[in-house]
Amino acid sequence: MSIHKKALGLTAVGFLTAAIAGQVIAHGDVTPQSIDVEGLQPLGEEWLDENPYNADYDNRDLAVKIGESAYTQNCARCHGLDAISGGIAPDLRYLETGIEGDEWYKYRVVNGAVRDGRVYMPKMAEHLSQEALWAIRAWLETRATDE
């Protein structure tokens, strides 16, 4: 085998190894960014079943603003900029609004998603406060679509 073919083969093996390694670590290389939630109603440690920063919340504009920033820093990498998925993770614009969507959202951010031993979504509640996560949910509702 010529040196050129050997080098080409080693290069292919290197690329394949890098691709597989990327799949194995999945979300392992993601460092959640802390979120400043000053101005939002404090929620405590026990998770609420419904988003307290819903449309009836007095400071909804602030919650949405914080949620957009928090989403961009912590969620957009997989779920897409402006909540428009590029196919890696679900497009969150289609998440149901209201309490039905809140239930699914809470379950997923608290429990994450693991399939075949691979982390598809980390348990974000271990990294971000309840306030930050419900603010993200408030922003997501402004992006909702059923198209």
PDB file of C-alpha atoms in Angstrom:
ATOM      1  CA  MET A   1       0.000   0.000   0.000  1.00  0.00           C
ATOM      2  CA  SER A   2       1.374   3.422  -0.922  1.00  0.00           C
ATOM      3  CA  ILE A   3       2.098   6.090   1.666  1.00  0.00           C
ATOM      4  CA  HIS A   4      -0.601   8.277   0.069  1.00  0.00           C
ATOM      5  CA  LYS A   5      -3.293   5.589   0.435  1.00  0.00           C
ATOM      6  CA  LYS A   6      -2.171   4.889   4.015  1.00  0.00           C
ATOM      7  CA  ALA A   7      -2.400   8.584   4.914  1.00  0.00           C
ATOM      8  CA  LEU A   8      -5.820   8.809   3.284  1.00  0.00           C
ATOM      9  CA  GLY A   9      -6.994   5.776   5.269  1.00  0.00           C
ATOM     10  CA  LEU A  10      -5.690   7.209   8.534  1.00  0.00           C
ATOM     11  CA  THR A  11      -7.417  10.511   7.789  1.00  0.00           C
ATOM     12  CA  ALA A  12     -10.715   8.693   7.186  1.00  0.00           C
ATOM     13  CA  VAL A  13     -10.302   6.770  10.452  1.00  0.00           C
ATOM     14  CA  GLY A  14      -9.624  10.062  12.260  1.00  0.00           C
ATOM     15  CA  PHE A  15     -12.775  11.672  10.907  1.00  0.00           C
ATOM     16  CA  LEU A  16     -14.853   8.593  11.752  1.00  0.00           C
ATOM     17  CA  THR A  17     -13.440   8.510  15.288  1.00  0.00           C
ATOM     18  CA  ALA A  18     -14.236  12.209  15.783  1.00  0.00           C
ATOM     19  CA  ALA A  19     -17.791  11.713  14.502  1.00  0.00           C
ATOM     20  CA  ILE A  20     -18.412   8.752  16.809  1.00  0.00           C
ATOM     21  CA  ALA A  21     -16.882  10.567  19.793  1.00  0.00           C
ATOM     22  CA  GLY A  22     -19.245  13.479  19.166  1.00  0.00           C
ATOM     23  CA  GLN A  23     -22.203  11.102  19.342  1.00  0.00           C
ATOM     24  CA  VAL A  24     -20.949   9.369  22.487  1.00  0.00           C
ATOM     25  CA  ILE A  25     -20.516  12.522  24.562  1.00  0.00           C
ATOM     26  CA  ALA A  26     -23.789  13.994  23.263  1.00  0.00           C
ATOM     27  CA  HIS A  27     -24.527  16.831  25.710  1.00  0.00           C
ATOM     28  CA  GLY A  28     -21.501  16.124  27.863  1.00  0.00           C
ATOM     29  CA  ASP A  29     -19.593  19.104  26.522  1.00  0.00           C
ATOM     30  CA  VAL A  30     -22.338  21.650  27.133  1.00  0.00           C
ATOM     31  CA  THR A  31     -21.817  24.087  29.981  1.00  0.00           C
ATOM     32  CA  PRO A  32     -25.137  25.651  30.982  1.00  0.00           C
ATOM     33  CA  GLN A  33     -24.967  29.422  31.289  1.00  0.00           C
ATOM     34  CA  SER A  34     -26.312  30.962  34.478  1.00  0.00           C
ATOM     35  CA  ILE A  35     -29.262  33.283  34.085  1.00  0.00           C
ATOM     36  CA  ASP A  36     -29.990  36.494  35.985  1.00  0.00           C
ATOM     37  CA  VAL A  37     -33.653  36.287  37.001  1.00  0.00           C
ATOM     38  CA  GLU A  38     -33.712  39.462  39.082  1.00  0.00           C
ATOM     39  CA  GLY A  39     -37.143  41.067  38.975  1.00  0.00           C
ATOM     40  CA  LEU A  40     -39.071  37.814  38.560  1.00  0.00           C
ATOM     41  CA  GLN A  41     -41.255  36.397  41.308  1.00  0.00           C
ATOM     42  CA  PRO A  42     -39.104  33.904  43.316  1.00  0.00           C
ATOM     43  CA  LEU A  43     -40.529  30.386  43.064  1.00  0.00           C
ATOM     44  CA  GLY A  44     -38.659  28.312  45.623  1.00  0.00           C
ATOM     45  CA  GLU A  45     -37.256  24.805  45.294  1.00  0.00           C
ATOM     46  CA  GLU A  46     -40.422  22.736  44.765  1.00  0.00           C
ATOM     47  CA  TRP A  47     -41.430  22.675  41.114  1.00  0.00           C
ATOM     48  CA  LEU A  48     -44.746  24.240  40.195  1.00  0.00           C
ATOM     49  CA  ASP A  49     -47.069  22.367  37.802  1.00  0.00           C
ATOM     50  CA  GLU A  50     -48.033  25.444  35.822  1.00  0.00           C
ATOM     51  CA  ASN A  51     -45.967  28.312  34.471  1.00  0.00           C
ATOM     52  CA  PRO A  52     -46.355  31.205  36.931  1.00  0.00           C
ATOM     53  CA  TYR A  53     -45.071  33.600  34.248  1.00  0.00           C
ATOM     54  CA  ASN A  54     -48.002  32.922  31.927  1.00  0.00           C
ATOM     55  CA  ALA A  55     -50.005  35.612  30.120  1.00  0.00           C
ATOM     56  CA  ASP A  56     -51.622  36.710  33.424  1.00  0.00           C
ATOM     57  CA  TYR A  57     -48.288  37.433  35.130  1.00  0.00           C
ATOM     58  CA  ASP A  58     -47.854  41.150  35.908  1.00  0.00           C
ATOM     59  CA  ASN A  59     -44.222  41.240  34.799  1.00  0.00           C
ATOM     60  CA  ARG A  60     -44.685  39.009  31.728  1.00  0.00           C
ATOM     61  CA  ASP A  61     -42.555  41.239  29.480  1.00  0.00           C
ATOM     62  CA  LEU A  62     -39.556  40.813  31.789  1.00  0.00           C
ATOM     63  CA  ALA A  63     -40.115  37.041  32.001  1.00  0.00           C
ATOM     64  CA  VAL A  64     -40.235  36.813  28.196  1.00  0.00           C
ATOM     65  CA  LYS A  65     -37.079  38.926  27.839  1.00  0.00           C
ATOM     66  CA  ILE A  66     -35.183  36.799  30.372  1.00  0.00           C
ATOM     67  CA  GLY A  67     -36.566  33.642  28.759  1.00  0.00           C
ATOM     68  CA  GLU A  68     -35.378  34.632  25.305  1.00  0.00           C
ATOM     69  CA  SER A  69     -31.862  35.287  26.577  1.00  0.00           C
ATOM     70  CA  ALA A  70     -31.826  32.069  28.615  1.00  0.00           C
ATOM     71  CA  TYR A  71     -33.077  30.044  25.642  1.00  0.00           C
ATOM     72  CA  THR A  72     -30.464  31.524  23.311  1.00  0.00           C
ATOM     73  CA  GLN A  73     -27.670  30.738  25.776  1.00  0.00           C
ATOM     74  CA  ASN A  74     -28.796  27.259  26.816  1.00  0.00           C
ATOM     75  CA  CYS A  75     -31.251  25.739  24.347  1.00  0.00           C
ATOM     76  CA  ALA A  76     -30.683  27.144  20.859  1.00  0.00           C
ATOM     77  CA  ARG A  77     -27.691  24.921  20.221  1.00  0.00           C
ATOM     78  CA  CYS A  78     -30.014  21.924  19.840  1.00  0.00           C
ATOM     79  CA  HIS A  79     -33.511  23.375  19.472  1.00  0.00           C
ATOM     80  CA  GLY A  80     -32.479  26.091  16.994  1.00  0.00           C
ATOM     81  CA  LEU A  81     -32.242  29.862  16.945  1.00  0.00           C
ATOM     82  CA  ASP A  82     -35.546  31.615  17.584  1.00  0.00           C
ATOM     83  CA  ALA A  83     -36.935  28.157  18.562  1.00  0.00           C
ATOM     84  CA  ILE A  84     -36.860  26.977  14.938  1.00  0.00           C
ATOM     85  CA  SER A  85     -35.310  23.518  15.003  1.00  0.00           C
ATOM     86  CA  GLY A  86     -32.758  22.504  12.443  1.00  0.00           C
ATOM     87  CA  GLY A  87     -33.633  18.867  13.014  1.00  0.00           C
ATOM     88  CA  ILE A  88     -31.370  17.955  15.933  1.00  0.00           C
ATOM     89  CA  ALA A  89     -34.065  18.298  18.596  1.00  0.00           C
ATOM     90  CA  PRO A  90     -37.820  18.988  18.583  1.00  0.00           C
ATOM     91  CA  ASP A  91     -39.049  22.306  17.231  1.00  0.00           C
ATOM     92  CA  LEU A  92     -40.410  23.915  20.389  1.00  0.00           C
ATOM     93  CA  ARG A  93     -42.707  26.269  18.506  1.00  0.00           C
ATOM     94  CA  TYR A  94     -45.095  23.318  18.274  1.00  0.00           C
ATOM     95  CA  LEU A  95     -45.202  22.743  22.024  1.00  0.00           C
ATOM     96  CA  GLU A  96     -48.763  23.128  23.247  1.00  0.00           C
ATOM     97  CA  THR A  97     -49.504  26.380  25.027  1.00  0.00           C
ATOM     98  CA  GLY A  98     -51.150  26.502  28.437  1.00  0.00           C
ATOM     99  CA  ILE A  99     -51.174  23.898  31.196  1.00  0.00           C
ATOM    100  CA  GLU A 100     -50.993  20.914  28.799  1.00  0.00           C
ATOM    101  CA  GLY A 101     -47.720  22.173  27.363  1.00  0.00           C
ATOM    102  CA  ASP A 102     -46.519  23.201  30.829  1.00  0.00           C
ATOM    103  CA  GLU A 103     -46.858  19.597  32.035  1.00  0.00           C
ATOM    104  CA  TRP A 104     -44.743  18.206  29.189  1.00  0.00           C
ATOM    105  CA  TYR A 105     -42.211  21.036  29.477  1.00  0.00           C
ATOM    106  CA  LYS A 106     -41.801  20.529  33.233  1.00  0.00           C
ATOM    107  CA  TYR A 107     -41.370  16.780  32.799  1.00  0.00           C
ATOM    108  CA  ARG A 108     -38.679  17.223  30.140  1.00  0.00           C
ATOM    109  CA  VAL A 109     -36.618  19.947  31.877  1.00  0.00           C
ATOM    110  CA  VAL A 110     -36.713  18.059  35.188  1.00  0.00           C
ATOM    111  CA  ASN A 111     -36.091  14.548  33.813  1.00  0.00           C
ATOM    112  CA  GLY A 112     -34.213  15.200  30.593  1.00  0.00           C
ATOM    113  CA  ALA A 113     -34.257  12.593  27.836  1.00  0.00           C
ATOM    114  CA  VAL A 114     -32.064   9.505  27.575  1.00  0.00           C
ATOM    115  CA  ARG A 115     -32.368   6.851  24.874  1.00  0.00           C
ATOM    116  CA  ASP A 116     -30.153   3.806  24.561  1.00  0.00           C
ATOM    117  CA  GLY A 117     -27.902   5.248  27.259  1.00  0.00           C
ATOM    118  CA  ARG A 118     -27.309   8.493  25.353  1.00  0.00           C
ATOM    119  CA  VAL A 119     -28.344  11.853  26.753  1.00  0.00           C
ATOM    120  CA  TYR A 120     -30.529  13.614  24.198  1.00  0.00           C
ATOM    121  CA  MET A 121     -31.442  16.375  26.612  1.00  0.00           C
ATOM    122  CA  PRO A 122     -29.808  17.028  29.965  1.00  0.00           C
ATOM    123  CA  LYS A 123     -31.840  17.477  33.129  1.00  0.00           C
ATOM    124  CA  MET A 124     -31.843  21.251  32.811  1.00  0.00           C
ATOM    125  CA  ALA A 125     -33.433  21.700  36.253  1.00  0.00           C
ATOM    126  CA  GLU A 126     -30.105  20.502  37.692  1.00  0.00           C
ATOM    127  CA  HIS A 127     -28.360  23.448  36.034  1.00  0.00           C
ATOM    128  CA  LEU A 128     -30.866  26.318  35.806  1.00  0.00           C
ATOM    129  CA  SER A 129     -33.295  27.714  38.342  1.00  0.00           C
ATOM    130  CA  GLN A 130     -37.013  27.124  38.159  1.00  0.00           C
ATOM    131  CA  GLU A 131     -37.400  30.849  37.495  1.00  0.00           C
ATOM    132  CA  ALA A 132     -35.058  30.706  34.482  1.00  0.00           C
ATOM    133  CA  LEU A 133     -36.726  27.601  33.058  1.00  0.00           C
ATOM    134  CA  TRP A 134     -40.271  28.957  33.428  1.00  0.00           C
ATOM    135  CA  ALA A 135     -39.084  32.219  31.843  1.00  0.00           C
ATOM    136  CA  ILE A 136     -37.860  30.173  28.869  1.00  0.00           C
ATOM    137  CA  ARG A 137     -41.298  28.580  28.705  1.00  0.00           C
ATOM    138  CA  ALA A 138     -42.922  32.057  28.746  1.00  0.00           C
ATOM    139  CA  TRP A 139     -40.760  33.088  25.789  1.00  0.00           C
ATOM    140  CA  LEU A 140     -41.469  29.838  23.929  1.00  0.00           C
ATOM    141  CA  GLU A 141     -45.185  30.575  24.125  1.00  0.00           C
ATOM    142  CA  THR A 142     -44.556  33.802  22.203  1.00  0.00           C
ATOM    143  CA  ARG A 143     -43.035  31.657  19.434  1.00  0.00           C
ATOM    144  CA  ALA A 144     -45.863  29.078  19.366  1.00  0.00           C
ATOM    145  CA  THR A 145     -47.346  28.033  16.051  1.00  0.00           C
ATOM    146  CA  ASP A 146     -49.628  25.249  14.896  1.00  0.00           C
ATOM    147  CA  GLU A 147     -48.721  25.459  11.211  1.00  0.00           C
TER     148      GLU A 147
END
